[in-house]
CSV table of C-alpha atoms and ligand atoms in Angstrom, one decimal:
chain,number,residue,atom,x,y,z
I,111,MET,CA,19.9,40.1,0.1
I,112,ALA,CA,20.7,38.4,3.2
I,113,ASP,CA,17.1,36.8,3.6
I,114,VAL,CA,17.0,33.3,4.9
I,115,GLN,CA,16.6,30.1,2.1
I,116,ALA,CA,13.8,28.0,2.7
I,117,ASN,CA,14.8,25.2,0.3
I,118,SER,CA,17.4,25.8,-2.1
I,119,GLY,CA,19.7,27.7,-3.8
I,120,SER,CA,19.4,31.6,-2.9
I,121,LEU,CA,16.7,33.7,-4.1
I,122,GLU,CA,18.6,37.0,-5.1
I,123,GLY,CA,19.7,34.7,-8.1
I,124,ALA,CA,16.0,33.1,-8.7
I,125,ILE,CA,15.1,37.0,-8.5
I,126,ALA,CA,17.5,38.0,-11.5
I,127,ALA,CA,16.3,35.0,-13.5
I,128,LEU,CA,12.9,35.7,-13.1
I,129,ALA,CA,13.5,39.4,-14.3
I,130,THR,CA,14.8,38.1,-17.5
I,131,THR,CA,10.7,35.9,-18.3
I,132,PRO,CA,9.7,37.0,-20.7
I,133,ARG,CA,6.3,37.8,-19.3
I,134,LEU,CA,5.9,38.3,-15.6
I,135,LEU,CA,3.0,38.3,-13.2
I,136,VAL,CA,3.7,38.7,-9.7
I,137,ALA,CA,1.1,37.0,-7.3
I,138,LEU,CA,1.6,39.0,-3.4
I,139,ASP,CA,-0.7,37.9,-0.7
I,140,PHE,CA,-1.1,41.2,1.0
I,141,ASP,CA,-1.9,41.1,5.5
I,142,GLY,CA,1.4,39.2,6.9
I,143,THR,CA,3.1,40.1,3.5
I,144,LEU,CA,2.7,43.4,1.7
I,145,ALA,CA,1.8,45.3,4.9
I,146,PRO,CA,2.3,43.8,8.9
I,147,LEU,CA,-0.6,42.1,10.4
I,148,VAL,CA,-3.0,44.0,13.3
I,149,ASP,CA,-5.5,43.6,15.3
I,150,ARG,CA,-8.4,45.2,13.6
I,151,PRO,CA,-7.5,43.9,9.8
I,152,GLU,CA,-9.6,47.4,8.4
I,153,GLU,CA,-6.2,49.7,10.2
I,154,ALA,CA,-4.1,46.9,8.3
I,155,ARG,CA,-1.8,49.7,5.0
I,156,ALA,CA,0.9,48.8,3.4
I,157,LEU,CA,4.6,49.3,4.0
I,158,PRO,CA,5.2,52.2,2.6
I,159,ALA,CA,8.0,50.3,1.1
I,160,ALA,CA,6.1,47.3,-0.3
I,161,ARG,CA,3.7,49.9,-1.8
I,162,GLU,CA,6.6,51.5,-3.5
I,163,ALA,CA,8.0,48.2,-4.8
I,164,MET,CA,4.3,47.1,-6.0
I,165,LEU,CA,3.5,50.7,-7.4
I,166,ALA,CA,7.5,50.6,-9.4
I,167,LEU,CA,6.2,46.9,-10.9
I,168,THR,CA,3.4,47.8,-12.2
I,169,ARG,CA,5.3,50.4,-14.8
I,170,ALA,CA,7.9,47.7,-15.5
I,171,PRO,CA,7.5,45.9,-18.9
I,172,ASP,CA,5.7,43.4,-19.8
I,173,THR,CA,5.2,42.7,-15.7
I,174,ARG,CA,1.5,42.4,-14.4
I,175,VAL,CA,0.9,42.9,-10.2
I,176,ALA,CA,-1.5,40.8,-8.6
I,177,LEU,CA,-3.5,41.2,-4.8
I,178,ILE,CA,-3.9,37.3,-4.1
I,179,SER,CA,-6.2,37.8,-0.8
I,180,GLY,CA,-8.9,36.3,1.9
I,181,ARG,CA,-10.2,39.4,1.8
I,182,ALA,CA,-13.4,39.9,0.8
I,183,MET,CA,-12.5,42.1,-3.0
I,184,GLN,CA,-13.9,46.0,-0.7
I,185,SER,CA,-12.0,45.3,2.5
I,186,LEU,CA,-9.0,44.7,-0.4
I,187,MET,CA,-10.0,47.7,-1.8
I,188,HIS,CA,-10.2,49.6,1.2
I,189,VAL,CA,-6.6,48.3,3.0
I,190,ALA,CA,-4.9,48.0,-0.4
I,191,GLU,CA,-5.4,50.7,-2.5
I,192,PRO,CA,-4.3,49.4,-5.5
I,193,PRO,CA,-4.3,51.9,-8.6
I,194,GLU,CA,-6.3,50.1,-11.7
I,195,ALA,CA,-3.7,47.9,-12.9
I,196,VAL,CA,-3.3,46.2,-10.4
I,197,TRP,CA,-4.9,42.3,-10.9
I,198,LEU,CA,-7.2,41.6,-7.4
I,199,SER,CA,-7.9,38.2,-6.6
I,200,GLY,CA,-10.5,38.5,-3.4
I,201,SER,CA,-11.9,35.6,-1.1
I,202,HIS,CA,-9.2,33.0,-2.1
I,203,GLY,CA,-10.5,32.9,-5.6
I,204,VAL,CA,-13.9,33.3,-5.1
I,205,GLU,CA,-13.5,37.1,-6.4
I,206,VAL,CA,-11.8,38.3,-8.9
I,207,ARG,CA,-11.3,41.7,-10.3
I,208,LEU,CA,-9.0,42.3,-13.9
I,209,ASP,CA,-10.0,45.1,-15.9
I,210,ALA,CA,-14.1,45.2,-15.9
I,211,ALA,CA,-16.2,46.1,-12.4
I,212,PRO,CA,-15.5,42.8,-9.9
I,213,GLY,CA,-18.2,40.3,-9.3
I,214,VAL,CA,-19.4,37.0,-8.0
I,215,SER,CA,-23.2,36.0,-9.0
I,216,LEU,CA,-24.3,32.8,-6.2
I,217,SER,CA,-27.0,30.1,-7.3
I,218,GLU,CA,-30.5,29.9,-5.5
I,219,ALA,CA,-28.5,27.0,-3.7
I,220,GLU,CA,-25.4,29.0,-2.4
I,221,GLN,CA,-27.9,31.6,-1.2
I,222,GLY,CA,-28.9,29.1,0.4
I,223,ASP,CA,-26.5,27.6,2.2
I,224,LEU,CA,-24.9,30.5,3.0
I,225,SER,CA,-28.2,31.6,4.9
I,226,ARG,CA,-28.1,28.4,7.3
I,227,LEU,CA,-24.0,28.9,7.4
I,228,ARG,CA,-24.5,32.5,8.5
I,229,GLU,CA,-27.3,30.6,11.6
I,230,ILE,CA,-24.7,28.3,12.8
I,231,LEU,CA,-22.2,31.0,12.7
I,232,GLU,CA,-23.6,33.6,14.7
I,233,ALA,CA,-24.9,31.3,17.3
I,234,ALA,CA,-21.0,30.0,17.8
I,235,ALA,CA,-19.7,33.6,17.7
I,236,ALA,CA,-23.0,34.4,20.3
I,237,PRO,CA,-21.9,33.8,23.3
I,238,PHE,CA,-18.0,35.1,23.3
I,239,ASP,CA,-16.7,39.0,23.8
I,240,ASP,CA,-14.4,39.6,21.1
I,241,ILE,CA,-15.5,36.8,18.2
I,242,TRP,CA,-17.0,38.4,15.1
I,243,ILE,CA,-17.7,37.5,12.0
I,244,GLU,CA,-16.8,38.9,7.9
I,245,VAL,CA,-19.6,39.0,6.1
I,246,LYS,CA,-17.6,37.9,2.5
I,247,PRO,CA,-19.7,37.0,-1.2
I,248,ALA,CA,-19.7,33.4,-0.7
I,249,GLY,CA,-19.3,33.1,2.7
I,250,PHE,CA,-17.7,34.0,6.1
I,251,ALA,CA,-14.6,34.4,8.4
I,252,LEU,CA,-14.7,33.8,12.3
I,253,HIS,CA,-12.5,35.9,13.6
I,254,SER,CA,-10.8,35.5,16.9
I,255,ARG,CA,-7.9,38.1,16.6
I,256,SER,CA,-8.7,39.8,20.3
I,257,ALA,CA,-9.8,37.0,21.6
I,258,THR,CA,-8.6,34.0,24.4
I,259,PRO,CA,-7.5,31.2,23.2
I,260,GLN,CA,-9.8,28.8,25.1
I,261,ASP,CA,-12.6,31.3,23.7
I,262,ALA,CA,-11.2,31.0,20.5
I,263,GLU,CA,-10.9,26.8,20.0
I,264,GLU,CA,-14.5,26.3,21.5
I,265,ALA,CA,-16.2,28.8,19.3
I,266,GLU,CA,-14.3,27.3,16.5
I,267,ARG,CA,-15.5,23.6,17.9
I,268,GLN,CA,-18.7,24.6,17.8
I,269,ALA,CA,-18.7,26.2,14.2
I,270,HIS,CA,-17.0,23.5,12.8
I,271,GLU,CA,-18.9,21.1,14.1
I,272,ARG,CA,-22.1,22.4,13.0
I,273,VAL,CA,-20.8,23.2,9.9
I,274,SER,CA,-19.6,20.0,9.0
I,275,THR,CA,-22.3,17.7,10.3
I,276,GLU,CA,-25.7,21.0,8.4
I,277,LEU,CA,-23.7,21.8,5.5
I,278,PRO,CA,-20.9,18.7,4.6
I,279,ALA,CA,-20.2,20.7,1.6
I,280,ILE,CA,-19.0,24.1,2.5
I,281,THR,CA,-15.2,24.7,2.4
I,282,GLU,CA,-13.5,25.3,5.6
I,283,ARG,CA,-10.3,27.3,5.5
I,284,ARG,CA,-7.9,27.2,8.8
I,285,GLY,CA,-5.6,30.4,9.0
I,286,SER,CA,-4.0,32.4,11.9
I,287,ASN,CA,-6.8,33.4,14.0
I,288,VAL,CA,-9.6,33.1,11.4
I,289,LEU,CA,-11.4,29.8,10.7
I,290,GLU,CA,-13.4,30.9,8.1
I,291,PHE,CA,-16.3,28.7,5.9
I,292,SER,CA,-17.3,29.1,2.2
I,293,VAL,CA,-19.8,27.9,-0.4
I,294,ARG,CA,-17.0,28.1,-3.3
I,295,SER,CA,-14.5,25.7,-3.0
I,296,THR,CA,-11.8,28.2,-4.8
I,297,THR,CA,-8.1,28.2,-3.0
I,298,LYS,CA,-5.3,30.5,-4.2
I,299,GLY,CA,-3.6,28.6,-6.2
I,300,ASP,CA,-7.1,28.3,-7.9
I,301,ALA,CA,-6.7,31.8,-7.7
I,302,VAL,CA,-3.0,31.7,-9.5
I,303,ARG,CA,-3.1,29.5,-12.3
I,304,MET,CA,-6.1,31.7,-14.0
I,305,LEU,CA,-4.5,34.8,-13.1
I,306,ARG,CA,-1.1,32.8,-14.4
I,307,GLU,CA,-3.1,32.7,-17.4
I,308,ALA,CA,-5.7,35.7,-17.4
I,309,ALA,CA,-1.9,37.1,-17.7
I,310,GLY,CA,-0.4,34.4,-20.4
I,311,ALA,CA,2.8,34.6,-18.1
I,312,THR,CA,6.0,32.9,-18.5
I,313,ALA,CA,7.1,32.9,-14.6
I,314,VAL,CA,5.2,33.8,-11.3
I,315,LEU,CA,6.4,35.2,-8.7
I,316,PHE,CA,4.2,34.1,-5.5
I,317,ALA,CA,4.5,35.0,-2.4
I,318,GLY,CA,2.3,34.7,1.0
I,319,ASP,CA,2.6,33.9,4.5
I,320,ASP,CA,-0.1,32.0,5.8
I,321,VAL,CA,-1.6,28.3,5.9
I,322,THR,CA,-3.8,29.5,2.8
I,323,ASP,CA,-0.8,30.2,0.7
I,324,GLU,CA,0.5,27.5,0.6
I,325,ASP,CA,-2.0,26.3,-2.0
I,326,GLY,CA,-0.6,29.2,-4.6
I,327,PHE,CA,3.4,27.7,-3.4
I,328,ALA,CA,1.9,24.4,-4.5
I,329,VAL,CA,1.1,25.4,-8.2
I,330,LEU,CA,4.2,26.8,-8.8
I,331,GLY,CA,6.6,25.2,-11.8
I,332,ASP,CA,10.4,25.2,-11.9
I,333,ALA,CA,10.3,29.2,-13.2
I,334,ASP,CA,8.5,30.3,-10.9
I,335,VAL,CA,9.8,31.5,-7.7
I,336,GLY,CA,7.4,31.0,-4.3
I,337,ILE,CA,8.4,32.8,-1.2
I,338,LYS,CA,7.2,32.2,2.4
I,339,CYS,CA,7.6,35.1,5.0
I,340,GLY,CA,7.7,34.4,8.2
I,341,PRO,CA,7.4,31.1,9.8
I,342,GLY,CA,5.9,28.1,9.6
I,343,ALA,CA,6.0,25.1,6.9
I,344,THR,CA,5.8,25.8,3.9
I,345,ALA,CA,6.3,24.3,0.1
I,346,ALA,CA,7.3,27.8,-1.0
I,347,LYS,CA,11.4,27.8,-2.5
I,348,PHE,CA,12.1,31.0,-0.5
I,349,ARG,CA,11.5,32.6,3.1
I,350,VAL,CA,12.3,35.8,4.1
I,351,GLU,CA,11.5,37.1,7.6
I,352,ASP,CA,9.0,39.5,7.6
I,353,PRO,CA,7.7,42.7,5.4
I,354,ALA,CA,9.9,44.5,4.4
I,355,ALA,CA,12.2,41.8,3.7
I,356,VAL,CA,9.2,40.8,1.1
I,357,ALA,CA,9.7,45.5,-0.2
I,358,ARG,CA,13.1,44.6,-0.4
I,359,VAL,CA,13.0,41.6,-2.5
I,360,LEU,CA,10.0,43.3,-4.9
I,361,SER,CA,12.3,46.8,-4.7
I,362,ARG,CA,15.1,44.9,-6.9
I,363,LEU,CA,12.4,43.0,-8.8
I,364,ALA,CA,11.4,46.3,-10.2
I,365,GLU,CA,14.9,47.6,-10.4
I,366,LEU,CA,15.9,44.3,-12.5
I,367,ARG,CA,12.6,44.4,-14.0
I,368,ALA,CA,13.2,48.0,-15.3
I,369,HIS,CA,15.5,47.5,-18.0
K,114,MG,MG1,-1.6,36.6,4.8
C-alpha cells in the first residue's frame, strides 16, 4: 500500500498486526469514507470495492463490522444497504442496531426541546435557498452543501445563536456543510466504545473523514488502528487519500483475516 502515514509507523504493518487480534471490530464511517461525498445525500453509495471489502470482512472469522454514521438510522440503512450481520450506529451514536430492531425513545423533556429546536431551525433556514433541514430521531441537521458560503454562514450563525440562548443543554456538532443539533449528547466516541464492548473486541479499526470522527479516534488505544480519510487535522495514527484507498486497506485486512 502506497498510502500516506499521518503520524507514525507503517499502515501495512499495523493492518498485519491487527489481523492477528483474537476478536476484531471494524468500525467505519460511511460518507466520505466508504462512499464519495455527493451533493444529494440520498444518492451516496459505497464504492463497489469498499462494499465488497466490507462484505468480505463480515465473512472473516471472529470479526464484527459496524457502520458509525452521523446519518439518521433510516437514511444510513437506505444508502448503505447493509446486510444483517453489520451492526449500525446512526445519529452519532444516538441510534443503534445490533442484532435487534433499531430504536431510540425520548423523554417528555427531550421531546419538548426537540419541537422548540425545530421551530428555531426552520426560522433560520427559511430565508435562504438551498438550505434544508434533515429530521433525525433526536435532533436536526442544517444542510448547506448547495447554498452560497454567505447564506450558509448566516443561517448557521442564526441557528447557533438562538439555540445556544434558548436551549443551552443541546449538543451542537459542526461537520463539513452541516450543522447539527441533538437533544442527546452521544458522540462517535461513545458509539465506538459501546460497539467495542458489545463485540467483545480485542482490537478496533476505525476509519472516518470528518471532524465528528475525531471523537472516534480519541477513544482508540495502542492495539487499535485509526485511519483518517482525506485532508484535515486528525488524532488518527494513519491517513489515506480517499475512499478508494480505504477500500484497499479493508480488502487487505479481509484477506489477512480470512486465514
Ligand atoms: Mg463521513
